[in-house]
Amino acid sequence: MTGPSLPTMESDDTARWILLRLKPLADDDPFEFGEEDGDYARAGSAQPWTILVVDDDLEVHRAVELALTMVKIHGRPLQLCHCASAADARTLLLDGSQAVDLVLLDVVMETADAGLTLLEEIRNLPVMRNLPVLLHTGQPGRAPEQAVRAQYDVSGYLTKSTVTRQVLIGALDTILGGSTLAT
């Protein structure tokens, strides 16, 4: 096995390279990454869940990105896509160029009910009817959970002011674990 070359300095300050050759010991086992050792270990080995984050607040996108860094759900890493409005999300979803496994959707964006309007459109399209949608609202008074659940087919409901990293991961785990999408 050949390792990296290391520069050395001669007396005249010119760089010289030394090549290191590493030999495994007789009782060495090949190094394998475990489940907890990170996505880079098995790049491409598990297809990621694609989560579309739809929110007009850049800080929410940053917080979700931070909360879900290095998280795996049912052995699969997460890939986040971002839209800053319901209109942008509508375009992305209808275009069909980006497969999405779950939508994390704000309610109040361009209008007071932009997210709910988008949710209705998603549910009315046969190809997206079963797409899981997790509402993530900062203004629960505009869309109270009981009323939303009674009127709309949502996969989950989170309030921004009370959600924690563990609650978000738990919701994703529950929703994606019950998903009927092909893996």
mmCIF file of C-alpha atoms in Angstrom:
data_model
loop_
_atom_site.group_PDB
_atom_site.id
_atom_site.type_symbol
_atom_site.label_atom_id
_atom_site.label_comp_id
_atom_site.label_asym_id
_atom_site.label_seq_id
_atom_site.Cartn_x
_atom_site.Cartn_y
_atom_site.Cartn_z
ATOM 1 C CA MET A 1 0.000 0.000 0.000
ATOM 2 C CA THR A 2 1.398 3.380 -0.930
ATOM 3 C CA GLY A 3 0.790 6.354 1.314
ATOM 4 C CA PRO A 4 1.127 10.049 0.671
ATOM 5 C CA SER A 5 4.516 11.579 0.044
ATOM 6 C CA LEU A 6 5.797 13.995 2.640
ATOM 7 C CA PRO A 7 7.907 17.027 1.780
ATOM 8 C CA THR A 8 11.294 17.419 3.414
ATOM 9 C CA MET A 9 13.529 20.463 3.318
ATOM 10 C CA GLU A 10 17.126 20.200 2.194
ATOM 11 C CA SER A 11 19.734 22.625 3.364
ATOM 12 C CA ASP A 12 19.125 24.880 0.361
ATOM 13 C CA ASP A 13 15.345 25.139 1.205
ATOM 14 C CA THR A 14 14.154 23.156 -1.834
ATOM 15 C CA ALA A 15 11.417 20.608 -1.279
ATOM 16 C CA ARG A 16 12.140 16.899 -1.696
ATOM 17 C CA TRP A 17 9.535 14.169 -1.464
ATOM 18 C CA ILE A 18 9.824 10.966 0.517
ATOM 19 C CA LEU A 19 7.517 8.113 -0.422
ATOM 20 C CA LEU A 20 6.176 6.073 2.482
ATOM 21 C CA ARG A 21 5.138 2.476 1.887
ATOM 22 C CA LEU A 22 2.931 0.988 4.562
ATOM 23 C CA LYS A 23 2.854 -2.747 5.162
ATOM 24 C CA PRO A 24 -0.074 -4.353 6.962
ATOM 25 C CA LEU A 25 0.780 -6.483 9.972
ATOM 26 C CA ALA A 26 -0.067 -10.181 9.778
ATOM 27 C CA ASP A 27 -2.957 -9.921 12.248
ATOM 28 C CA ASP A 28 -4.466 -6.670 10.839
ATOM 29 C CA ASP A 29 -8.064 -6.797 9.691
ATOM 30 C CA PRO A 30 -9.271 -4.563 6.886
ATOM 31 C CA PHE A 31 -10.723 -1.339 8.241
ATOM 32 C CA GLU A 32 -14.477 -1.056 7.723
ATOM 33 C CA PHE A 33 -16.739 1.788 8.619
ATOM 34 C CA GLY A 34 -19.599 1.071 10.964
ATOM 35 C CA GLU A 35 -23.104 2.557 10.729
ATOM 36 C CA GLU A 36 -22.091 5.540 12.843
ATOM 37 C CA ASP A 37 -18.949 6.441 10.908
ATOM 38 C CA GLY A 38 -20.469 8.863 8.432
ATOM 39 C CA ASP A 39 -21.837 9.079 4.942
ATOM 40 C CA TYR A 40 -18.480 9.608 3.278
ATOM 41 C CA ALA A 41 -17.510 6.043 4.136
ATOM 42 C CA ARG A 42 -20.059 4.513 1.811
ATOM 43 C CA ALA A 43 -20.818 7.270 -0.650
ATOM 44 C CA GLY A 44 -23.572 6.036 -2.889
ATOM 45 C CA SER A 45 -24.266 2.849 -0.916
ATOM 46 C CA ALA A 46 -27.669 3.987 0.330
ATOM 47 C CA GLN A 47 -29.942 6.230 -1.674
ATOM 48 C CA PRO A 48 -30.680 9.341 0.388
ATOM 49 C CA TRP A 49 -34.144 10.475 1.396
ATOM 50 C CA THR A 50 -34.823 13.729 -0.437
ATOM 51 C CA ILE A 51 -36.563 16.270 1.772
ATOM 52 C CA LEU A 52 -37.909 19.472 0.274
ATOM 53 C CA VAL A 53 -37.825 22.319 2.810
ATOM 54 C CA VAL A 54 -40.318 25.022 1.830
ATOM 55 C CA ASP A 55 -40.107 28.163 3.950
ATOM 56 C CA ASP A 56 -39.697 31.891 3.324
ATOM 57 C CA ASP A 57 -37.376 32.283 6.329
ATOM 58 C CA LEU A 58 -33.693 31.660 5.521
ATOM 59 C CA GLU A 59 -32.968 30.998 9.209
ATOM 60 C CA VAL A 60 -35.398 28.070 9.183
ATOM 61 C CA HIS A 61 -33.521 26.558 6.234
ATOM 62 C CA ARG A 62 -30.235 26.972 8.115
ATOM 63 C CA ALA A 63 -31.644 25.496 11.314
ATOM 64 C CA VAL A 64 -33.105 22.470 9.532
ATOM 65 C CA GLU A 65 -29.842 21.947 7.659
ATOM 66 C CA LEU A 66 -27.894 22.069 10.924
ATOM 67 C CA ALA A 67 -30.353 19.827 12.774
ATOM 68 C CA LEU A 68 -30.263 17.161 10.076
ATOM 69 C CA THR A 69 -26.541 17.142 9.324
ATOM 70 C CA MET A 70 -25.193 13.575 9.393
ATOM 71 C CA VAL A 71 -28.630 12.156 10.305
ATOM 72 C CA LYS A 72 -29.783 8.888 8.803
ATOM 73 C CA ILE A 73 -33.356 7.678 8.767
ATOM 74 C CA HIS A 74 -33.762 3.912 8.476
ATOM 75 C CA GLY A 75 -30.136 3.607 7.368
ATOM 76 C CA ARG A 76 -30.421 6.208 4.627
ATOM 77 C CA PRO A 77 -28.812 9.656 4.659
ATOM 78 C CA LEU A 78 -30.834 12.808 4.052
ATOM 79 C CA GLN A 79 -30.542 15.164 1.104
ATOM 80 C CA LEU A 80 -32.212 18.546 1.537
ATOM 81 C CA CYS A 81 -33.627 20.681 -1.265
ATOM 82 C CA HIS A 82 -34.723 24.216 -0.508
ATOM 83 C CA CYS A 83 -37.487 26.491 -1.799
ATOM 84 C CA ALA A 84 -38.193 29.944 -0.383
ATOM 85 C CA SER A 85 -41.849 30.061 -1.456
ATOM 86 C CA ALA A 86 -44.831 27.883 -2.240
ATOM 87 C CA ALA A 87 -44.575 29.078 -5.847
ATOM 88 C CA ASP A 88 -40.966 27.852 -6.129
ATOM 89 C CA ALA A 89 -41.924 24.521 -4.555
ATOM 90 C CA ARG A 90 -44.888 24.167 -6.913
ATOM 91 C CA THR A 91 -42.569 24.684 -9.890
ATOM 92 C CA LEU A 92 -40.023 22.176 -8.587
ATOM 93 C CA LEU A 93 -42.657 19.541 -7.792
ATOM 94 C CA LEU A 94 -44.596 19.936 -11.046
ATOM 95 C CA ASP A 95 -41.413 19.989 -13.123
ATOM 96 C CA GLY A 96 -40.717 16.441 -11.942
ATOM 97 C CA SER A 97 -36.958 16.813 -12.359
ATOM 98 C CA GLN A 98 -36.376 16.387 -8.624
ATOM 99 C CA ALA A 99 -37.771 13.300 -6.903
ATOM 100 C CA VAL A 100 -38.923 14.181 -3.390
ATOM 101 C CA ASP A 101 -39.642 11.770 -0.548
ATOM 102 C CA LEU A 102 -41.081 14.286 1.935
ATOM 103 C CA VAL A 103 -42.024 17.972 2.038
ATOM 104 C CA LEU A 104 -41.340 20.018 5.181
ATOM 105 C CA LEU A 105 -43.820 22.836 4.553
ATOM 106 C CA ASP A 106 -44.387 26.224 6.163
ATOM 107 C CA VAL A 107 -47.953 27.552 6.131
ATOM 108 C CA VAL A 108 -47.515 31.338 5.997
ATOM 109 C CA MET A 109 -45.298 32.503 3.123
ATOM 110 C CA GLU A 110 -46.388 34.643 0.147
ATOM 111 C CA THR A 111 -49.892 34.610 1.599
ATOM 112 C CA ALA A 112 -51.346 33.607 4.953
ATOM 113 C CA ASP A 113 -52.288 30.190 3.555
ATOM 114 C CA ALA A 114 -49.721 29.631 0.776
ATOM 115 C CA GLY A 115 -48.536 26.352 2.306
ATOM 116 C CA LEU A 116 -52.058 24.991 2.735
ATOM 117 C CA THR A 117 -52.904 25.950 -0.860
ATOM 118 C CA LEU A 118 -49.803 24.091 -2.057
ATOM 119 C CA LEU A 119 -50.787 21.114 0.101
ATOM 120 C CA GLU A 120 -54.222 21.007 -1.579
ATOM 121 C CA GLU A 121 -52.569 21.067 -5.007
ATOM 122 C CA ILE A 122 -50.232 18.231 -4.007
ATOM 123 C CA ARG A 123 -53.152 16.113 -2.787
ATOM 124 C CA ASN A 124 -55.145 16.764 -5.972
ATOM 125 C CA LEU A 125 -52.402 15.435 -8.268
ATOM 126 C CA PRO A 126 -52.503 11.635 -8.517
ATOM 127 C CA VAL A 127 -48.706 11.317 -8.847
ATOM 128 C CA MET A 128 -48.162 13.258 -5.613
ATOM 129 C CA ARG A 129 -51.255 12.272 -3.646
ATOM 130 C CA ASN A 130 -49.241 10.029 -1.310
ATOM 131 C CA LEU A 131 -46.257 12.373 -0.932
ATOM 132 C CA PRO A 132 -45.694 12.844 2.820
ATOM 133 C CA VAL A 133 -46.100 16.455 3.939
ATOM 134 C CA LEU A 134 -44.951 17.590 7.384
ATOM 135 C CA LEU A 135 -46.342 21.028 8.240
ATOM 136 C CA HIS A 136 -43.865 23.232 10.088
ATOM 137 C CA THR A 137 -45.543 26.456 11.112
ATOM 138 C CA GLY A 138 -44.433 29.483 13.075
ATOM 139 C CA GLN A 139 -47.973 30.818 13.362
ATOM 140 C CA PRO A 140 -50.123 27.987 14.714
ATOM 141 C CA GLY A 141 -52.946 30.452 15.395
ATOM 142 C CA ARG A 142 -53.418 30.846 11.631
ATOM 143 C CA ALA A 143 -53.500 27.082 11.128
ATOM 144 C CA PRO A 144 -54.423 25.302 14.380
ATOM 145 C CA GLU A 145 -53.345 21.674 14.404
ATOM 146 C CA GLN A 146 -56.791 20.145 14.987
ATOM 147 C CA ALA A 147 -58.399 22.202 12.229
ATOM 148 C CA VAL A 148 -55.569 21.466 9.805
ATOM 149 C CA ARG A 149 -55.636 17.736 10.531
ATOM 150 C CA ALA A 150 -59.432 17.662 10.116
ATOM 151 C CA GLN A 151 -59.380 19.470 6.767
ATOM 152 C CA TYR A 152 -56.079 18.424 5.181
ATOM 153 C CA ASP A 153 -54.238 15.172 4.691
ATOM 154 C CA VAL A 154 -50.994 15.947 6.528
ATOM 155 C CA SER A 155 -48.391 13.439 7.638
ATOM 156 C CA GLY A 156 -47.406 15.509 10.670
ATOM 157 C CA TYR A 157 -47.589 18.928 12.282
ATOM 158 C CA LEU A 158 -44.797 20.801 14.066
ATOM 159 C CA THR A 159 -44.748 24.234 15.666
ATOM 160 C CA LYS A 160 -41.486 26.097 15.037
ATOM 161 C CA SER A 161 -41.365 27.628 18.513
ATOM 162 C CA THR A 162 -41.455 24.245 20.251
ATOM 163 C CA VAL A 163 -39.753 21.859 17.828
ATOM 164 C CA THR A 164 -36.384 20.448 18.830
ATOM 165 C CA ARG A 165 -33.837 18.505 16.820
ATOM 166 C CA GLN A 166 -35.000 15.229 18.364
ATOM 167 C CA VAL A 167 -38.669 15.992 17.700
ATOM 168 C CA LEU A 168 -37.902 16.789 14.052
ATOM 169 C CA ILE A 169 -35.830 13.620 13.606
ATOM 170 C CA GLY A 170 -38.529 11.573 15.371
ATOM 171 C CA ALA A 171 -41.228 12.964 13.073
ATOM 172 C CA LEU A 172 -39.142 12.205 9.974
ATOM 173 C CA ASP A 173 -38.382 8.706 11.274
ATOM 174 C CA THR A 174 -42.077 7.993 11.864
ATOM 175 C CA ILE A 175 -43.266 9.418 8.554
ATOM 176 C CA LEU A 176 -40.549 7.916 6.362
ATOM 177 C CA GLY A 177 -40.716 4.603 8.207
ATOM 178 C CA GLY A 178 -44.373 4.293 7.301
ATOM 179 C CA SER A 179 -43.795 5.500 3.765
ATOM 180 C CA THR A 180 -44.987 3.334 0.923
ATOM 181 C CA LEU A 181 -42.435 4.865 -1.434
ATOM 182 C CA ALA A 182 -40.044 2.502 -3.166
ATOM 183 C CA THR A 183 -36.580 2.519 -1.655
#
